[in-house]
Short mmCIF file of C-alpha atoms and ligand atoms in Angstrom, two decimals:
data_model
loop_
_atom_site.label_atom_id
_atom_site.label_comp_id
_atom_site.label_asym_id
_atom_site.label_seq_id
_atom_site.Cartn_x
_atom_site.Cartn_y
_atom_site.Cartn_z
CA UNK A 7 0.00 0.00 0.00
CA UNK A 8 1.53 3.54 -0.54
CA UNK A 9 0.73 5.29 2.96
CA UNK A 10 -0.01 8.47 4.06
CA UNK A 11 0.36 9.86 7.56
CA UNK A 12 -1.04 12.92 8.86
CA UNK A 13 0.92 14.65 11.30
CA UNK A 14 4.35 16.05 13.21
CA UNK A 15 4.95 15.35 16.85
CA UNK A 16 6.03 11.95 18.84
CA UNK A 17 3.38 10.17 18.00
CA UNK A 18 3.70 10.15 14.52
CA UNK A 19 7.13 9.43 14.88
CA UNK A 20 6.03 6.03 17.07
CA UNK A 21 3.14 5.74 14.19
CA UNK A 22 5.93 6.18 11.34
CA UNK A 23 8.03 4.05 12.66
CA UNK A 24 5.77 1.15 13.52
CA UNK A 25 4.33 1.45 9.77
CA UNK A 26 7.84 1.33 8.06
CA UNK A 27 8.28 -2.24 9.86
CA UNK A 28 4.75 -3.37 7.88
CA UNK A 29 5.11 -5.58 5.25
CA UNK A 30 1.78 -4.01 4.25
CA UNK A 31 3.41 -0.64 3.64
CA UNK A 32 5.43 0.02 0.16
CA UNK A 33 5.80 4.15 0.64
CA UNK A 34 5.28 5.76 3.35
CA UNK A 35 4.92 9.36 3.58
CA UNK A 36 3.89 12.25 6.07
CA UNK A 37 2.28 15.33 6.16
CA UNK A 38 4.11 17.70 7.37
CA UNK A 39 6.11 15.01 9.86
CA UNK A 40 8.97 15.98 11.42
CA UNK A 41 12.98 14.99 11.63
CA UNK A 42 12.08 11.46 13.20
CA UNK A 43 9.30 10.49 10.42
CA UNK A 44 12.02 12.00 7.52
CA UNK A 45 14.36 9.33 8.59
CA UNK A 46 11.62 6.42 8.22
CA UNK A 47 9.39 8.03 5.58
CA UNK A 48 9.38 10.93 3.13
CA UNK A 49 8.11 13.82 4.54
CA UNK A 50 5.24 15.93 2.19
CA UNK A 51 5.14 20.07 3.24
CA UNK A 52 1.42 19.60 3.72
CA UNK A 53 0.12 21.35 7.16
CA UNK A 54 -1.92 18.48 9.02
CA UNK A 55 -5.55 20.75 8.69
CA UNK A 56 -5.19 21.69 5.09
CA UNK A 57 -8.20 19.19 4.23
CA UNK A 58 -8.39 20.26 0.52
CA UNK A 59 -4.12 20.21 -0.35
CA UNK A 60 -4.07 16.82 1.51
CA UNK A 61 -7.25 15.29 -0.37
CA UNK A 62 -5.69 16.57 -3.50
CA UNK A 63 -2.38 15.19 -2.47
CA UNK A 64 -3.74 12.09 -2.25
CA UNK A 65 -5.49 11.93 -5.55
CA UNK A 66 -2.87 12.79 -7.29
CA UNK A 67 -0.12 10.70 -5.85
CA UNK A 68 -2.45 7.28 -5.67
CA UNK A 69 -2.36 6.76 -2.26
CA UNK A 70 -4.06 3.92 -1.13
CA UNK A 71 -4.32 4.41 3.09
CA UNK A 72 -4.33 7.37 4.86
CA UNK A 73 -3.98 7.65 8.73
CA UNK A 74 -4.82 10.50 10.61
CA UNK A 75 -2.47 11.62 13.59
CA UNK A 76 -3.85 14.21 15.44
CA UNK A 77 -6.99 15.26 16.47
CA UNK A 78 -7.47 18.09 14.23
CA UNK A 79 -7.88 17.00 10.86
CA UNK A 80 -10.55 14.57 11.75
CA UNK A 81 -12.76 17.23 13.19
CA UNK A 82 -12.06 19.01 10.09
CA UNK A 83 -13.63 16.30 8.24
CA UNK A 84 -10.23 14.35 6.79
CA UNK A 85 -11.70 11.13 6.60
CA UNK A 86 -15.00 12.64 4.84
CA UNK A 87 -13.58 14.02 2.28
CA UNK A 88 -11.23 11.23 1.42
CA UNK A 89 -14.05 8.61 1.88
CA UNK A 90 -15.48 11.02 -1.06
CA UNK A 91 -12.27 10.18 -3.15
CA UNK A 92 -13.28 6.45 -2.39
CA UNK A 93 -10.20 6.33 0.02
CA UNK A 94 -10.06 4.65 3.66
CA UNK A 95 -8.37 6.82 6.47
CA UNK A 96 -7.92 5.41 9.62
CA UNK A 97 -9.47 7.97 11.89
CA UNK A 98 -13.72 8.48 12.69
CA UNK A 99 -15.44 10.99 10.55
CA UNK A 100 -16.02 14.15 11.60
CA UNK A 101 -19.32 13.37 13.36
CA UNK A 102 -17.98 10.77 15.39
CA UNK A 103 -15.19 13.39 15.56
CA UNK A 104 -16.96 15.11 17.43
CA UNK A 105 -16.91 13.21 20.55
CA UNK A 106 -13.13 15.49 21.01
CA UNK A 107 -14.21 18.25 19.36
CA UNK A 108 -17.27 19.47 21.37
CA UNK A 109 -17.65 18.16 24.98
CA UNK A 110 -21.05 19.07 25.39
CA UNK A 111 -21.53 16.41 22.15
CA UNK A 112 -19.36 13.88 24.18
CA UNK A 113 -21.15 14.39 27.47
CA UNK A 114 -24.47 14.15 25.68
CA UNK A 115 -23.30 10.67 23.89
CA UNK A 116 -22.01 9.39 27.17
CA UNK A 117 -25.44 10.07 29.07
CA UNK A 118 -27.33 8.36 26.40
CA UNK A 119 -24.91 5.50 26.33
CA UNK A 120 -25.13 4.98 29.85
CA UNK A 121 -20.96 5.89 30.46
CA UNK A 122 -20.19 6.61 34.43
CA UNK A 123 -19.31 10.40 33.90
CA UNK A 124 -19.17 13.83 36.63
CA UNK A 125 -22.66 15.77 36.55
CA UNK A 126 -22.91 18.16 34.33
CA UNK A 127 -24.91 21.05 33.10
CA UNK A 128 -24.39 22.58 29.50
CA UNK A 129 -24.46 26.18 28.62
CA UNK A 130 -24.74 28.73 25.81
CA UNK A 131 -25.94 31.82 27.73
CA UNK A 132 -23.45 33.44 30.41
CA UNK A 133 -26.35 34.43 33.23
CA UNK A 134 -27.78 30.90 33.34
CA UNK A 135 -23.93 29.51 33.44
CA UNK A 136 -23.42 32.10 36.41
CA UNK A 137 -26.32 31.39 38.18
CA UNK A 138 -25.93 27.93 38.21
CA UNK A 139 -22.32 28.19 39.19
CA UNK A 140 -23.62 30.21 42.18
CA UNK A 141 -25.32 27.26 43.29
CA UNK A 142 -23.26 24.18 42.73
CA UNK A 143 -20.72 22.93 45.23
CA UNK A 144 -17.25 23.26 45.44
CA UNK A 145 -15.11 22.34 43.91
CA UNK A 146 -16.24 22.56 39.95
CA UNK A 147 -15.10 22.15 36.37
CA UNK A 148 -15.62 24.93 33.75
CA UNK A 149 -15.00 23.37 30.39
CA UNK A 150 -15.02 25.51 26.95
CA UNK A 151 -16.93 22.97 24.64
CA UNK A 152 -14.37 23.30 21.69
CA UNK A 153 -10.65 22.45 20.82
CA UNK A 154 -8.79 24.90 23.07
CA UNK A 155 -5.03 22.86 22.99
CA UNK A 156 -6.16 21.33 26.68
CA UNK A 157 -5.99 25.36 28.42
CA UNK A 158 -9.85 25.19 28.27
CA UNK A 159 -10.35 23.51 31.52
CA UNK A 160 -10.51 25.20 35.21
CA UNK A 161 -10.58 23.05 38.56
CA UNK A 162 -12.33 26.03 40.24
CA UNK A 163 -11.80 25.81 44.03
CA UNK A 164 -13.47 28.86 44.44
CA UNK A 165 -16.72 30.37 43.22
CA UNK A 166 -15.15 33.22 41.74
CA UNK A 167 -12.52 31.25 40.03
CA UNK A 168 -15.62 29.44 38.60
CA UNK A 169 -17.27 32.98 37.90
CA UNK A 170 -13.73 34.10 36.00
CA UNK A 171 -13.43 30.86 34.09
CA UNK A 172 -17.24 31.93 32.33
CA UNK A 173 -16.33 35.36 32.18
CA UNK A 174 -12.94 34.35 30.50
CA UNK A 175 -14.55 32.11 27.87
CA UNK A 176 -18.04 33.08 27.52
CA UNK A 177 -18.18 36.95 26.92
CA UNK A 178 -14.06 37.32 26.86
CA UNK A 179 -14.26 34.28 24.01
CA UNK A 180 -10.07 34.00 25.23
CA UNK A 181 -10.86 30.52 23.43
CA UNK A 182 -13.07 32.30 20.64
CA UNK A 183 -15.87 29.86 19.22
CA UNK A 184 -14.64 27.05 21.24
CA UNK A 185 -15.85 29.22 24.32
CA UNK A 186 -19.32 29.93 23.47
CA UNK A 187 -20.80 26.92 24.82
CA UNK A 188 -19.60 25.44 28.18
CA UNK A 189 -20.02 22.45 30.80
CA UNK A 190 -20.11 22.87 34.22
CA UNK A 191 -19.27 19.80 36.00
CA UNK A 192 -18.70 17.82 39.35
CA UNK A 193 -15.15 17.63 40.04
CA UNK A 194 -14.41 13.87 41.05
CA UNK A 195 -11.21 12.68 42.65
CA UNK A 196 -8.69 9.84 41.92
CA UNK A 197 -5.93 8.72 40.05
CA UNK A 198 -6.05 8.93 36.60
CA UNK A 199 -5.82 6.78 33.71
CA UNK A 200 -5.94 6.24 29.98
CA UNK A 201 -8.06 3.19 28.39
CA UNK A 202 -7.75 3.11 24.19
CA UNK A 203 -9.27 0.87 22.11
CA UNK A 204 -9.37 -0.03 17.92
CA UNK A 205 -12.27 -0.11 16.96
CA UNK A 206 -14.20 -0.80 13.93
CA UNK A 207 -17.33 0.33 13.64
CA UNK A 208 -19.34 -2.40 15.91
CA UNK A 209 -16.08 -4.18 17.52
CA UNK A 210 -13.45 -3.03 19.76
CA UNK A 211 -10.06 -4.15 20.67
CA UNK A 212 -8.49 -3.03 23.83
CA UNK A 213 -5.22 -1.75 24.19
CA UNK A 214 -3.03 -2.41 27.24
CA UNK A 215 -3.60 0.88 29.94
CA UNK A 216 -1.34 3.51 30.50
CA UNK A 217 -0.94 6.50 32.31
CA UNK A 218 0.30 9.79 31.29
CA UNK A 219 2.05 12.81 33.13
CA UNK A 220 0.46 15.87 31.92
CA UNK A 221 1.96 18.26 34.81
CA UNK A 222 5.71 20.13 33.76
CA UNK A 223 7.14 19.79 37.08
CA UNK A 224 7.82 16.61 39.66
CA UNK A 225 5.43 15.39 41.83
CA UNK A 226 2.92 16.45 39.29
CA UNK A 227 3.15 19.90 40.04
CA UNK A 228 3.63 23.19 37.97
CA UNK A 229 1.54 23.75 34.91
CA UNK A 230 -0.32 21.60 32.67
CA UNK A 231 1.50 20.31 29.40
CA UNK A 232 0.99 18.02 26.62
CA UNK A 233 2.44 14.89 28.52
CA UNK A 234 5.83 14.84 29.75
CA UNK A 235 5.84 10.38 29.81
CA UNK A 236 3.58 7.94 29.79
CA UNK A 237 4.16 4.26 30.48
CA UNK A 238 1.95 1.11 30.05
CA UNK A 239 0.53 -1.15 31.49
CA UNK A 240 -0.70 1.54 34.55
CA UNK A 241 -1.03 -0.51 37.87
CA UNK A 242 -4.18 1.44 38.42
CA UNK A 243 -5.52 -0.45 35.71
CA UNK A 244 -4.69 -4.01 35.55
CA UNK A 245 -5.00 -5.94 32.44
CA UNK A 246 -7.54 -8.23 34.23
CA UNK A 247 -9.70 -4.98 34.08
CA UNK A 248 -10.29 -5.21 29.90
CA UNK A 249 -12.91 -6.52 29.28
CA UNK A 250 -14.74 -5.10 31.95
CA UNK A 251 -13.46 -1.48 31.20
CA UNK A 252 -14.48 -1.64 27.11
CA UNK A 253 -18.49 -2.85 28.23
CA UNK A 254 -18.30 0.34 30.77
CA UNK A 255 -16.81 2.72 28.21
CA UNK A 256 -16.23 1.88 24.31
CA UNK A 257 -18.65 -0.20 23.38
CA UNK A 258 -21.86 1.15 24.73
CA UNK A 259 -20.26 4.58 22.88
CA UNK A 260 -19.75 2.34 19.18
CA UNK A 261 -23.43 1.10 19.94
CA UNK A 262 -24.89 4.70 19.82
CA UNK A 263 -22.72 6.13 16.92
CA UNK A 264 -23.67 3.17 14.61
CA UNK A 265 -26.98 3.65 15.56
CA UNK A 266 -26.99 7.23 14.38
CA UNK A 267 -25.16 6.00 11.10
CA UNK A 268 -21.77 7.13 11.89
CA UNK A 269 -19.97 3.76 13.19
CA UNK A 270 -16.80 5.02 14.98
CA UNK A 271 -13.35 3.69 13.46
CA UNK A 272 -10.05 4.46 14.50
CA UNK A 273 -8.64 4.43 18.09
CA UNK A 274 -10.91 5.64 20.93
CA UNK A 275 -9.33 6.94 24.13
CA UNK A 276 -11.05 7.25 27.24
CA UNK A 277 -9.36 9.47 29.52
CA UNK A 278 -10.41 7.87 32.75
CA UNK A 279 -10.41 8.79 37.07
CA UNK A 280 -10.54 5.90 38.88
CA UNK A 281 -12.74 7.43 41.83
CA UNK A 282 -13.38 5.37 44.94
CA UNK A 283 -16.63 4.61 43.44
CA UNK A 284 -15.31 2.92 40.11
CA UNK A 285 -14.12 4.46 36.27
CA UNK A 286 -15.59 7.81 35.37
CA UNK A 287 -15.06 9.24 32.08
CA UNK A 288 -12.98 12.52 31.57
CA UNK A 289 -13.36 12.92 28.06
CA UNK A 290 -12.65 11.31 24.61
CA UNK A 291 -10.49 11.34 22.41
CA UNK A 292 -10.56 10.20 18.81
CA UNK A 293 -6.65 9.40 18.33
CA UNK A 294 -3.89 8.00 19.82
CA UNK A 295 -2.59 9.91 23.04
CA UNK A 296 0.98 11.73 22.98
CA UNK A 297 2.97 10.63 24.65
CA UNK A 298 1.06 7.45 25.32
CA UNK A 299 1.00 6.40 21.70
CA UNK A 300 4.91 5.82 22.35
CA UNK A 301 5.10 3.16 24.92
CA UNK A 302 2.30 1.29 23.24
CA UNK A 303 3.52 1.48 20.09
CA UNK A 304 6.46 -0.34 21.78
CA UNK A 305 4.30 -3.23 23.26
CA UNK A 306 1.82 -3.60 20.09
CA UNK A 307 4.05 -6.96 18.45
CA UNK A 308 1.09 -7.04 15.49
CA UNK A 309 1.16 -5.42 12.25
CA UNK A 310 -0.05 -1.83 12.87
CA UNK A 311 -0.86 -1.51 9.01
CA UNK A 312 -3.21 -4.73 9.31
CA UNK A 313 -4.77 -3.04 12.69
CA UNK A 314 -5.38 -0.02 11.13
CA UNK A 315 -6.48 -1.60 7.62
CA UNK A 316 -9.02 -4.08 9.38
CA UNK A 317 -10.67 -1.18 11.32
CA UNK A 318 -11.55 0.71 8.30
CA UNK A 319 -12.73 -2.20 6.79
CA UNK A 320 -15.01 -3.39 9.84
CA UNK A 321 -13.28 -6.44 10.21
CA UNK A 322 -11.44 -6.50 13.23
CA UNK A 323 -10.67 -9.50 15.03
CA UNK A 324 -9.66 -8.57 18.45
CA UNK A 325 -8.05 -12.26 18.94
CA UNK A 326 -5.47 -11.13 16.66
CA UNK A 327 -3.79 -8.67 18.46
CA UNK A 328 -0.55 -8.90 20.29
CA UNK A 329 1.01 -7.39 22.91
CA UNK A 330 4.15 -7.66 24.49
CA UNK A 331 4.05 -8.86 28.02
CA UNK A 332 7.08 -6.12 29.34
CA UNK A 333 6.48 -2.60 30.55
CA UNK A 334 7.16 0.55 28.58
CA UNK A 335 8.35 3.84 29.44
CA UNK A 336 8.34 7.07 28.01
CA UNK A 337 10.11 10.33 29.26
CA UNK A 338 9.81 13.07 27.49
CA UNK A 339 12.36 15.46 26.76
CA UNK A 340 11.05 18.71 26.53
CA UNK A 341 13.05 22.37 26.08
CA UNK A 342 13.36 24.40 29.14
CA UNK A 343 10.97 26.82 29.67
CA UNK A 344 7.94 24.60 27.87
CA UNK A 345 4.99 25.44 28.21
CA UNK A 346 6.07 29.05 28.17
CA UNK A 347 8.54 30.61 25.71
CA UNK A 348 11.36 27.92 25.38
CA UNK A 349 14.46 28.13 22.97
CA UNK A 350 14.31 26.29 20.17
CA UNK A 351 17.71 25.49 17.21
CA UNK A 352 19.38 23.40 19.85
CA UNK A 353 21.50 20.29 18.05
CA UNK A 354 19.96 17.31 19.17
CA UNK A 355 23.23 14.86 20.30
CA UNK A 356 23.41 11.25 20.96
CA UNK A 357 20.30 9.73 18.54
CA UNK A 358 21.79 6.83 17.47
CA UNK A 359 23.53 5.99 20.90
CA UNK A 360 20.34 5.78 22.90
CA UNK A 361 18.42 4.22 19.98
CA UNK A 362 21.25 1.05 20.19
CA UNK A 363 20.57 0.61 23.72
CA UNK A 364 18.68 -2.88 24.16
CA UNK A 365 15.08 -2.72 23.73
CA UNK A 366 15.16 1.75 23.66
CA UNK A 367 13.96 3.68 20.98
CA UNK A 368 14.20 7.75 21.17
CA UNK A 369 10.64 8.95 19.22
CA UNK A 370 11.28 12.89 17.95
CA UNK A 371 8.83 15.48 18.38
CA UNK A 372 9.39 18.72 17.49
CA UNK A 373 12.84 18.63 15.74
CA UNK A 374 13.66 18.97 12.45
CA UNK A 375 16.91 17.88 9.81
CA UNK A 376 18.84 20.58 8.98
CA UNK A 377 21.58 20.18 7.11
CA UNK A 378 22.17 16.52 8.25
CA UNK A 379 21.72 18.40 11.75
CA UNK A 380 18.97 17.09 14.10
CA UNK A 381 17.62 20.81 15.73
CA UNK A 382 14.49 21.45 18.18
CA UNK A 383 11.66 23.18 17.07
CA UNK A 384 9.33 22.44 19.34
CA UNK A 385 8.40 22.57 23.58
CA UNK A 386 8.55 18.71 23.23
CA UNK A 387 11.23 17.68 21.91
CA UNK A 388 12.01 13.93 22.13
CA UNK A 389 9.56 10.92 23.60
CA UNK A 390 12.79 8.39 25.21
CA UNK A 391 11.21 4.86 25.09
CA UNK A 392 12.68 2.04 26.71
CA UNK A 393 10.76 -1.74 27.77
CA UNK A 394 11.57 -3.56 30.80
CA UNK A 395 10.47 -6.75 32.46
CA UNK A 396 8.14 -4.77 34.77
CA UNK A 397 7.41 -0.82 35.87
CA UNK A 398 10.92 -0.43 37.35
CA UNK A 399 13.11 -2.13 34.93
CA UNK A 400 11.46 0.43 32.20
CA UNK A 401 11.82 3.31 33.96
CA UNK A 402 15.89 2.24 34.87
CA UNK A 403 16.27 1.16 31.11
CA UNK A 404 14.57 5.08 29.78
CA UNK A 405 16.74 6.77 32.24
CA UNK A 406 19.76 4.72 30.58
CA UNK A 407 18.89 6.17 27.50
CA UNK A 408 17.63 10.12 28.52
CA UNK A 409 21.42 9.69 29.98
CA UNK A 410 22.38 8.55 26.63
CA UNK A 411 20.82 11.81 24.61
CA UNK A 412 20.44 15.79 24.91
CA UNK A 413 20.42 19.04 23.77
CA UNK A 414 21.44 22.30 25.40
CA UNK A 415 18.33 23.83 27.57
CA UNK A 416 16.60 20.63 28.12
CA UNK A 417 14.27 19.29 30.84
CA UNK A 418 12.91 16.13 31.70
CA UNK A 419 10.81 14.70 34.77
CA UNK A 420 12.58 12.13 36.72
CA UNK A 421 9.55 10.60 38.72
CA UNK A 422 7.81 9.09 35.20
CA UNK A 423 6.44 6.09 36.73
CA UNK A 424 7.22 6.48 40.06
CA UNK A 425 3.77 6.35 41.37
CA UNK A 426 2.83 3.46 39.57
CA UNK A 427 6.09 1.99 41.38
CA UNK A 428 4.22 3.05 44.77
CA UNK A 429 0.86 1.91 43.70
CA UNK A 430 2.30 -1.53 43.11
CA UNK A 431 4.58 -1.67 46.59
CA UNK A 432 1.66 -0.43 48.83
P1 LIG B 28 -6.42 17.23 27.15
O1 LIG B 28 -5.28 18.20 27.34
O2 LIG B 28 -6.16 15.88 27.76
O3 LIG B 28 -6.94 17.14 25.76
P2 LIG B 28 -8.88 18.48 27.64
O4 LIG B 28 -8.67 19.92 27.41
O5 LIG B 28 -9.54 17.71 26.56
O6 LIG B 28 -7.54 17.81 28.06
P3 LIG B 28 -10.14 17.19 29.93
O7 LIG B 28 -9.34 15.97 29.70
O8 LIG B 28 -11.60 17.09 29.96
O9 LIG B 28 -9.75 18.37 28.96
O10 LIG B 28 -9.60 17.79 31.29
C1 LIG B 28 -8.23 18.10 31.50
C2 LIG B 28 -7.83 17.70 32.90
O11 LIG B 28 -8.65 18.40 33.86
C3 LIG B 28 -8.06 16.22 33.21
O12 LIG B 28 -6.97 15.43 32.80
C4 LIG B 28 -8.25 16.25 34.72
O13 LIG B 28 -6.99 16.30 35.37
C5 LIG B 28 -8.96 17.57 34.95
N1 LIG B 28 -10.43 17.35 35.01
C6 LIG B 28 -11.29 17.40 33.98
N2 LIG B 28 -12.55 17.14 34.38
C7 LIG B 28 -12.49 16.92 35.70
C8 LIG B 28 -13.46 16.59 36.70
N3 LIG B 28 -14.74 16.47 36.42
N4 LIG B 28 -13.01 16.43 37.97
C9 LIG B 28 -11.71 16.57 38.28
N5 LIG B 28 -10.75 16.88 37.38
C10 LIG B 28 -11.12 17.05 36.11
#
């Protein structure tokens, strides 16, 4: 098949990568990618929500699979307009899309699917909002229904952090569309985890858990981030858990999509707190998670292209998947200063090194080859992957190889996985 991928961070690195191994694949290409996907694939100057240049792009260069990265471009309708062109993309249309895109849409879907979820209220006019907020207990959520790059959500401790949140997004529109609507809900405690599935259309097949580290400093402290690691399986979230897990929270969601004629295929990511009182939803996603795409990418031992190809086609067979039995580990290697202003140009040093390290891979992020040079261009840099025969072998065996590579003004976390280390002690 002549491939195309659509994206540029870590996880289409881990996605490029695990494609190039496919006997499946013939080309592969990405749009945009980055310096990691140009050393497995050929990298095509096409920005990742251009809908039109990539649907041309695709026409014109007979391209027989397309698989969709990010988030974006689905809810931009990718996958409709190349099912137009009569060509699969592995990704949900931009209905099913929407389930990301708007979480009012994915709150509604989840409380006609029967999915454990925090109360919530939806809103479109700012007095109602503040009036309600008056009256609900503390602490609360105050979530701008669109995209807003994961800055649209406020833990409000206080009422008038609650009040300031509405204010913010509803008549400030700080998030512009994406802040017209909002949900007010229940703020639930626990640790939390991530469940992902394939999925087909009608069947599902679960993916090993994992947990990610979305705070920038140690401890999880400091400001929120994209994910600085992730590792899999998460102890909070045994593998004995599966089954149960997809019947609470994928499949009663693929029941209700393909019974409003939009069957959901690609991955779907439930972003889960485990809460005293069981699973409760966070939100969807309609993609692999970054980083978490990285360390599974690392366990998944069956042919990604076959996955992915099977999914489209609505013939997955969940018997035929295979994972690898060890524990992976991803830190990421961000540049200093991220999420702020960071530096970027820095030489990236020591690639190959950590790469040759038994059972380590280094995914790139935001770096790109200039003249033979690998440079950073991005707040995440590098996703360090390493398995081990259990949490702590794979978080001694990524440490080996963060040791192993660097650029000037980096940072890194040194506590990914540490709590799943505690978990499993206690
Ligand atoms: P992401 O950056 O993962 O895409 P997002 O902007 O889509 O995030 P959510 O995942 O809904 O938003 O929320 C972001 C974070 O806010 C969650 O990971 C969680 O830590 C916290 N959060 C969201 N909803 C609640 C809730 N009801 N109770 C407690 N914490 C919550």
């Amino acid at each position: 098949m002549n491939v195309l991928l659509v994206g540029s961070g870590g996880r289409e690195h881990a996605l490029a990568w695990k494609l190039s191994r496919s006997p499946l694949v013939e080309k592969l290409r990405v749009a945009p990618g980055n310096g990691g996907t140009a050393l497995v694939a050929e990298n095509v100057p096409i920005g990742d929500t251009d809908v039109q240049a990539l649907a041309d792009y695709v026409r014109d260069n007979a391209i027989d699979f397309v698989v969709a990265g990010p988030e974006a471009p689905l809810v931009a309708g990718l996958t409709d307009a190349l099912a137009a062109l009569g060509v699969p993309c592995f990704g949900p249309d931009a209905y099913c899309a929407r389930l990301e895109g708007s979480k009012a849409f994915a709150k509604e879907v989840m409380a006609v699917s029967g999915v454990p979820t925090a109360a919530f209220r939806v809103f479109t006019d700012l007095e109602a909002a503040r009036a309600h907020v008056a009256e609900r207990s503390l602490p609360m959520v105050v979530k701008a229904d669109g995209l807003a790059a994961g800055k649209g959500v406020v833990v409000a401790k206080t009422r008038q952090e609650a009040l300031d949140a509405l204010e913010e997004m509803m008549a400030r529109r700080v998030f512009g569309q994406a802040g017209d609507t909002v949900v007010v809900e229940d703020c639930i405690l626990g640790e939390e985890a991530s469940f992902l599935a394939f999925c087909d259309g009608a069947t599902c097949a679960p993916m090993p858990s994992c947990q990610d580290h979305k705070a920038a400093g140690e401890g999880d402290t400091g400001p929120n981030t994209g994910g600085m690691g992730a590792y899999s399986p998460a102890p909070v979230l045994p593998d004995t858990e599966w089954e149960r897990m997809a019947d609470l929270v994928i499949r009663p969601i693929l029941r209700t999509l393909a019974e409003r004629g939009h069957p959901f295929k690609g991955v779907l990511y439930a972003g889960l707190m485990m809460t005293p009182d069981g699973p409760s939803v966070l939100e969807y996603n309609v993609r692999f998670g970054d980083p978490e795409c990285q360390p599974l990418l690392m366990r998944l031992e069956s042919d990604l292209a076959q996955v992915m190809r099977d999914c489209v086609a609505g013939k997955l067979d969940p018997a035929s998947l295979r994972w690898s039995p060890k524990t992976a580990l991803c830190v990421v290697l961000a540049a200093k200063g991220y999420p702020g202003d960071y530096p970027k140009g820095m030489e990236i040093r020591g690639l190959e090194a950590a790469d040759a390290l038994p059972d380590s891979k280094v995914f790139v992020a935001g770096a790109a080859l200039k003249d033979g040079a690998l440079r950073a261009t991005g707040g995440r840099v590098l996703g360090v992957s390493a398995l081990g025969e259990g949490l702590a072998s794979a978080q001694e065996n990524a440490y080996r190889a963060v040791s192993a590579v660097g650029f000037e003004n980096s940072y890194f976390r040194r506590d990914i996985g540490s709590k799943g280390i505690k978990r499993i002690s206690q």
